[in-house]
Each structure stands twice: as structure tokens, then as C-alpha cells.
């Protein structure tokens, strides 16, 4: 076994790896960029080495610097985590050249799976079922379009080098094809510096079910069951679970066998994940193989009782797999919810800012938190905005789900917008409770998840009124207590008691609706939790989270925020392209420019017919969130 390893990553996964290394008595070396000087992974490691400026292209992705850090610190092995260099064949080769063990598969396996197109050729030959589609070399746009037309819409364009849902576009009609292809290629070029595209039949509402495989250097291979990662937004996983709901033992065995065929076809070693799409008939199709540890590996750990990072370290150091297939069993059910700094109400726009307060639920045998941040940390534009993973376990799905909603209602992050309320709502949807998950789940249940259904609003209105009134009363009492004249008539408040028969009319904002409500004279029911934030109150109820505030009086000011808001940068990012000429006439909704932030594209569109009279930035410029991007002249009516 190794005595010292370097972790070429940051955030929660670096912390997660350090934890297992410590348990095994292995010393750890962290690496960090400018932005991560005080980060948690740096504090937890035994040593830490500075590797450069904040942008990952100048630090976490610089192969040479990482290798030099490993040599300088005397590390015998490097764990790449996920993302960054974890699936980079050149990095793996450089490790070999410097006699450092790469904790992952052999370079040939990474190369074989590095391109989704090439991977499909290998898997087809190994008798692993594939999604119908085109994965050829010819990239002539006319040929690609012709192929899509022949396949029939909808189709899905995918970057062969893709990952994290980037460089991916669904196309529903031939007329949208050219623009979608250009956008997907641009995103792929930006993210992977490779814009080779493949086309797949876009399956309608399949499930994403993936198999965890493990292979050692002694020809042993096992699978550690499946994970259902169907619940996604923008093709990115949101809540994962293991085992997959409603999967029969027979189907699990068939998928496991196919996954092992996939792994052995490329002489795999270490931890890998074979991703399948599963349709409602029980047919499954290979999508890709990830040659690394996955973000969602903890749900597998919770149901199998195994530590997958420990397995990785053992296998990489030459030991055989710790268990054989028949020693592995499923115990209970686990969920993972990814806590992101992002705004679900604004199309999941990544958020930045300082984490002013952070209160996670207590960790127990049922609740695990893999976090990479602490109070006071800055969520920057440089890295993925995932803050932590909340993992829960119990003896069956229903109980585990109850643990999940319970833990989410105890998770508080102040200072940055998060998706916690969204996750809570998602997890408390009836269809999710019933395990009816597919990749279209969020779109399908949008009204329910965002609590915009009239029945939910009717349910929450009296609760919101009561909570607002109670909060107002409490504030007034607080002021009275702090005042030097506690008996001053200015501080008199009407005490609000259960016996009070008065009805209090209030103007409230509930979600996006303004409502005239009445605070009835009753206490809030016991199963309602109220959490305040800077804009109002969040009510955690059995039917979801509702945000409410007292509606400010209308001062009659003319605010035209809506027409100008989309001409400012939605967040810190880079301007990618200007799409129109200064002075050229544009129609309402035309794309004026494209920005990129956290590897995601955002388009800025014309608020009305008119023309751009000036752009304040050029392609390639870094732009601060909120900055005015251009001057727009609306056409005369
Ligand atoms: P990435 O590597 O960028 O994460 P994947 O190929 O793993 O991309 O696909 C991500 C998700 O996109 C899948 O989990 C699934 O929800 C959806 N998806 C991918 N391919 C298809 C397809 N052919 N039909 C329907 N959905 C798909």
C-alpha cells in the first residue's frame, strides 16, 4: 500500500479522498490555486502545494505542474478525483513516465472511452446494446443534417468528448438543426477543445440507470449494483438513488453482465461506471463509460457497505478486489441530493458569493454530508458551483426519502442562492415518492416542483399570512426590548395569542403571486418550519417550500427592470460572441450576444425590435455580473 498520495482535485471530492486515506494511514498532499488558498481540502491534507492562478486551465489542469508537485512531495500515487484530469489520457501517461501510480484505469482504457464515438464502436463489437445513431468521422454539417433528417426527429447532438451535459443539444425539427449544431460545437470547443459531434436518436423519457463496476489487476471484475440518476436538469444529475426503484433482480443481473462485458472489453482496472438508458419496455442501451469515480458513488457505498475510495487505493497498489460478486449484497436504500449554488427560479443560473452562514444537518448513520466548503468561503466563478452532497440511507425507499426531506429542511446556507428548496420540493412530489422517475421528470412536474399549482397556493396562503404576521410581531417585540424606553407607546404591539380572535388582513407575495390574505388567529401547525432569508420567509411544509414576504406598498414608481434586465450580464463570465452588427435592425427575441459562465452558455436577446447602438465589451472580455453589456435603441412604434 502507498504511504503518501497526492490529490489532484479540490472541493468535496478532495476532502472525501483525504478522509479514506487518513483512515488507511496514508499521508495526503493537496494542491491549490489562488482562489483555494484557505479551502477545506487544503486544511484537511497533511501537506499542500500551490499550483497557480485561480482559472483551472492555469492550475488544476496543468499536467506538468501537478506532476512536479507529486515529485517534489514524494507522493507515490495521484488520485485525480472526478472532472479536471481524471479522464485525461496524457496525464495518465505522464504519471507512468515519472513512475507515479495513477489511481485509475490504464491509459488505453481511458483512450478507448475518451471519445463517445470510438467507445460505441468498441461496445457494439462487445455485444453491448447501443442507442441508435451516427458516430462517424464525417463532420460535414450538411452530412450531419442529412443523417438527422434520415433518422427522424427528435435527435440529440452530443460532443464526442463531452461530459457534464456540455456540448449537448436536442433538436426537434430540421429547421433548428443548423443553429443547434453551431451552439453545441461552440460549447464543445470551449469546454473540451474538441468539437467532434455524434447524433443519437433522442429517446423519449428514458431512465438513466448506471452500473458501478470494479476490476483489479488479477482479472477479477464485479459490479456493485446500479444507481438511478434519471432526475436531471439540463442533462445534469440532481438526485440519485440506489438501488433503482422497481428494477427486477433479473434486469439488474442482465445490466450488470453487460457492464462487465463493457469493462472487460477494454481491460479495465479500478472504479468505472457504465451508463445506460433504460426504456419503459426494459430495454437498455449503452451511453458511455466513465473511467473514474463518479460524483454519486456514495449511494453505492451506503447500500453495499463498501468504501469505494479504499477499493481504488487497494486495486491501484496491486491488491485483489476486497470482495467477490457473491459477497456483495444490497442493504436498504440511499439517496444523494446535490446542493448547488444556483437559482432554480432563473433557469438554474449558477450563483456566486460569500457563504455567510452554513448549517448542515447533523451526520448520523442515516445522514452523510460530503462537503467541500465552510462558512466564510467564497463561491467563485472559477469552479463548479456544487457546494456539497447530502446522502441519506435507511432500510427502505420510503424511509430513506423521509430522511432526505427531513435533512433538506435542516440545511441552511446564507449568502448565496441555493437549490435546497427546489430539492425539497422535488423530493416531496407524489410521483417521486412513487418512484416514477425518468429523465423528463423535472419538466413534467414543473408546476408542482415550483409550487405554482393553484391548490398549493391556496394551501400555503393562510400559512404564509400567519408566519409573516408572527415574524412582524416578533420583530416589534425585539425592538421594544432593545429600546431604551421599553414602555414607549411607539413600541406597543398587539400580542398575538392562540386565544386572539382578531383577523389581520395582509398583502403578501407568495412565490411570484401577490395575494390579499388574512392571518387567522391560530398558531402555525407543528409540521411547518419557518426559515427567514434576506427577502422574506421560507415555509417548509409537507407540501413543499413556499417563499413569502410582505408586499411592499406600491409607491407608483415606474420601474422598467424587466425590459432592461436581460441586457446586463446575468453573472460573472466571459463574452463569447457578439451576434449582431452595431446599427443593424433586429427583431424582438433575436440573440444579441452569447456569454459563457462556468462552462455554460447564456444568450442575451433583444427586448424588442430595434438596434444595438453600442457594445461595451468584445469577444473574450471578462464581464462582471450585473454589468451593462450594450446600449439598445428600441424601434419607434
Ligand atoms: P454527459 O457525458 O455530457 O453527461 P451523457 O451522454 O452521459 O452526457 O448524457 C447525459 C444525459 O442526457 C443522460 O443521463 C440522459 O438523461 C440524457 N441523454 C443522453 N443521451 C440520450 C438519448 N439518446 N436520448 C434521451 N436522453 C439522452
Short mmCIF file of N, CA and C and ligand atoms in Angstrom, two decimals, residues 87 116 120 131-132 154-168 192 198-210 229-237 275-277 285-290 292 438-440, ligand 1:
data_model
loop_
_atom_site.label_atom_id
_atom_site.label_comp_id
_atom_site.label_asym_id
_atom_site.label_seq_id
_atom_site.Cartn_x
_atom_site.Cartn_y
_atom_site.Cartn_z
N UNK A 87 -9.94 11.99 -16.50
CA UNK A 87 -10.08 11.15 -17.68
C UNK A 87 -9.17 11.63 -18.80
N UNK A 116 -16.83 9.39 -27.14
CA UNK A 116 -18.10 8.65 -27.11
C UNK A 116 -18.29 7.88 -28.41
N UNK A 120 -18.43 3.71 -28.70
CA UNK A 120 -19.59 3.00 -29.25
C UNK A 120 -19.16 1.89 -30.19
N UNK A 131 -27.52 2.95 -28.24
CA UNK A 131 -28.60 3.85 -28.69
C UNK A 131 -28.42 4.02 -30.20
N UNK A 132 -29.49 3.87 -30.99
CA UNK A 132 -29.33 4.05 -32.43
C UNK A 132 -28.84 5.46 -32.75
N UNK A 154 -37.19 13.62 -32.81
CA UNK A 154 -36.06 14.40 -32.29
C UNK A 154 -34.74 13.62 -32.27
N UNK A 155 -33.65 14.37 -32.42
CA UNK A 155 -32.33 13.77 -32.27
C UNK A 155 -31.58 14.53 -31.19
N UNK A 156 -30.51 13.93 -30.69
CA UNK A 156 -29.69 14.58 -29.68
C UNK A 156 -28.28 14.71 -30.25
N UNK A 157 -27.79 15.96 -30.31
CA UNK A 157 -26.41 16.19 -30.73
C UNK A 157 -25.55 16.10 -29.48
N UNK A 158 -24.44 15.38 -29.59
CA UNK A 158 -23.56 15.23 -28.43
C UNK A 158 -22.12 15.44 -28.85
N UNK A 159 -21.37 16.09 -28.00
CA UNK A 159 -19.93 16.21 -28.23
C UNK A 159 -19.30 14.86 -27.92
N UNK A 160 -18.49 14.34 -28.86
CA UNK A 160 -17.84 13.04 -28.64
C UNK A 160 -16.96 13.10 -27.40
N UNK A 161 -16.39 14.28 -27.15
CA UNK A 161 -15.50 14.44 -25.98
C UNK A 161 -16.28 14.87 -24.75
N UNK A 162 -17.61 14.89 -24.85
CA UNK A 162 -18.46 15.57 -23.86
C UNK A 162 -18.47 14.99 -22.48
N UNK A 163 -19.07 15.74 -21.60
CA UNK A 163 -19.24 15.38 -20.19
C UNK A 163 -20.01 16.49 -19.53
N UNK A 164 -20.71 16.15 -18.44
CA UNK A 164 -21.43 17.18 -17.70
C UNK A 164 -22.53 17.86 -18.50
N UNK A 165 -23.04 17.18 -19.51
CA UNK A 165 -24.14 17.74 -20.29
C UNK A 165 -23.70 18.87 -21.22
N UNK A 166 -22.40 19.12 -21.30
CA UNK A 166 -21.94 20.22 -22.15
C UNK A 166 -21.78 19.78 -23.60
N UNK A 167 -22.04 20.70 -24.50
CA UNK A 167 -21.93 20.39 -25.92
C UNK A 167 -23.04 19.47 -26.36
N UNK A 168 -24.18 19.55 -25.69
CA UNK A 168 -25.29 18.66 -26.00
C UNK A 168 -26.52 19.49 -26.34
N UNK A 192 -14.02 21.44 -24.20
CA UNK A 192 -13.14 20.27 -24.38
C UNK A 192 -12.08 20.49 -25.44
N UNK A 198 -21.55 13.66 -32.35
CA UNK A 198 -22.27 12.47 -32.77
C UNK A 198 -23.77 12.75 -32.63
N UNK A 199 -24.56 11.93 -33.28
CA UNK A 199 -26.01 12.14 -33.25
C UNK A 199 -26.67 10.87 -32.73
N UNK A 200 -27.59 11.04 -31.80
CA UNK A 200 -28.32 9.88 -31.31
C UNK A 200 -29.81 10.11 -31.46
N UNK A 201 -30.53 9.05 -31.59
CA UNK A 201 -31.97 9.13 -31.50
C UNK A 201 -32.28 9.66 -30.10
N UNK A 202 -33.14 10.67 -30.01
CA UNK A 202 -33.46 11.22 -28.69
C UNK A 202 -34.61 10.42 -28.11
N UNK A 203 -34.30 9.52 -27.21
CA UNK A 203 -35.33 8.65 -26.63
C UNK A 203 -36.26 9.47 -25.76
N UNK A 204 -37.53 9.15 -25.79
CA UNK A 204 -38.49 9.92 -25.01
C UNK A 204 -38.61 9.35 -23.60
N UNK A 205 -38.27 10.18 -22.63
CA UNK A 205 -38.39 9.85 -21.22
C UNK A 205 -37.81 8.49 -20.82
N UNK A 206 -36.56 8.27 -21.18
CA UNK A 206 -35.95 7.03 -20.69
C UNK A 206 -35.52 7.23 -19.23
N UNK A 207 -35.04 6.19 -18.61
CA UNK A 207 -34.40 6.36 -17.31
C UNK A 207 -32.91 6.27 -17.51
N UNK A 208 -32.17 6.97 -16.67
CA UNK A 208 -30.71 6.85 -16.68
C UNK A 208 -30.35 5.90 -15.54
N UNK A 209 -29.90 4.72 -15.91
CA UNK A 209 -29.51 3.74 -14.89
C UNK A 209 -28.08 3.33 -15.20
N UNK A 210 -27.21 3.48 -14.22
CA UNK A 210 -25.79 3.20 -14.44
C UNK A 210 -25.31 2.12 -13.50
N UNK A 229 -30.12 7.66 -11.94
CA UNK A 229 -29.77 9.09 -11.97
C UNK A 229 -30.68 9.79 -12.98
N UNK A 230 -31.93 9.37 -13.03
CA UNK A 230 -32.84 9.90 -14.05
C UNK A 230 -33.20 11.36 -13.81
N UNK A 231 -33.28 11.75 -12.54
CA UNK A 231 -33.77 13.10 -12.27
C UNK A 231 -32.66 14.10 -12.57
N UNK A 232 -32.85 14.83 -13.68
CA UNK A 232 -31.80 15.70 -14.19
C UNK A 232 -32.37 17.04 -14.62
N UNK A 233 -31.52 18.05 -14.60
CA UNK A 233 -31.87 19.33 -15.24
C UNK A 233 -30.70 19.67 -16.15
N UNK A 234 -31.03 20.10 -17.35
CA UNK A 234 -30.02 20.35 -18.38
C UNK A 234 -29.09 19.15 -18.52
N UNK A 235 -29.64 17.97 -18.50
CA UNK A 235 -28.87 16.73 -18.63
C UNK A 235 -27.85 16.55 -17.53
N UNK A 236 -28.04 17.23 -16.40
CA UNK A 236 -27.13 17.01 -15.27
C UNK A 236 -27.91 16.44 -14.11
N UNK A 237 -27.25 15.50 -13.41
CA UNK A 237 -27.94 14.79 -12.34
C UNK A 237 -28.25 15.71 -11.16
N UNK A 275 -22.87 3.71 -18.15
CA UNK A 275 -24.16 4.40 -18.14
C UNK A 275 -25.08 3.85 -19.23
N UNK A 276 -26.29 3.55 -18.84
CA UNK A 276 -27.29 3.05 -19.78
C UNK A 276 -28.53 3.92 -19.77
N UNK A 277 -29.22 3.96 -20.89
CA UNK A 277 -30.58 4.49 -20.90
C UNK A 277 -31.49 3.28 -20.88
N UNK A 285 -29.68 0.61 -23.25
CA UNK A 285 -28.71 0.96 -24.29
C UNK A 285 -27.50 1.62 -23.66
N UNK A 286 -26.33 1.23 -24.10
CA UNK A 286 -25.08 1.83 -23.61
C UNK A 286 -25.01 3.29 -24.04
N UNK A 287 -24.67 4.18 -23.11
CA UNK A 287 -24.48 5.58 -23.45
C UNK A 287 -23.00 5.92 -23.44
N UNK A 288 -22.36 5.65 -22.31
CA UNK A 288 -20.92 5.89 -22.22
C UNK A 288 -20.38 5.21 -20.97
N UNK A 289 -19.05 5.11 -20.93
CA UNK A 289 -18.43 4.59 -19.71
C UNK A 289 -17.55 5.68 -19.13
N UNK A 290 -17.76 5.98 -17.85
CA UNK A 290 -16.92 6.96 -17.18
C UNK A 290 -15.80 6.22 -16.45
N UNK A 292 -13.68 6.64 -14.09
CA UNK A 292 -13.26 7.34 -12.86
C UNK A 292 -14.31 7.09 -11.78
N UNK A 438 -38.06 9.51 -14.54
CA UNK A 438 -37.46 9.39 -15.86
C UNK A 438 -36.75 10.71 -16.15
N UNK A 439 -36.03 10.78 -17.26
CA UNK A 439 -35.19 11.96 -17.48
C UNK A 439 -36.00 13.22 -17.78
N UNK A 440 -37.32 13.06 -17.98
CA UNK A 440 -38.16 14.24 -18.21
C UNK A 440 -38.88 14.68 -16.95
P1 LIG B 1 -22.54 13.75 -20.44
O1 LIG B 1 -21.35 12.87 -20.65
O2 LIG B 1 -22.36 15.12 -21.00
O3 LIG B 1 -23.06 13.75 -19.05
P2 LIG B 1 -24.35 11.68 -21.37
O4 LIG B 1 -24.10 11.06 -22.66
O5 LIG B 1 -23.92 10.94 -20.15
O6 LIG B 1 -23.69 13.13 -21.36
O7 LIG B 1 -25.88 12.04 -21.23
C1 LIG B 1 -26.37 12.81 -20.14
C2 LIG B 1 -27.87 12.67 -20.03
O8 LIG B 1 -28.54 13.10 -21.21
C3 LIG B 1 -28.37 11.26 -19.83
O9 LIG B 1 -28.33 10.90 -18.50
C4 LIG B 1 -29.79 11.33 -20.34
O10 LIG B 1 -30.65 11.92 -19.41
C5 LIG B 1 -29.67 12.29 -21.48
N1 LIG B 1 -29.47 11.55 -22.74
C6 LIG B 1 -28.30 11.23 -23.30
N2 LIG B 1 -28.46 10.58 -24.46
C7 LIG B 1 -29.79 10.50 -24.66
C8 LIG B 1 -30.62 9.96 -25.70
N3 LIG B 1 -30.09 9.40 -26.78
N4 LIG B 1 -31.96 10.04 -25.55
C9 LIG B 1 -32.51 10.63 -24.46
N5 LIG B 1 -31.80 11.16 -23.48
C10 LIG B 1 -30.45 11.11 -23.55
#
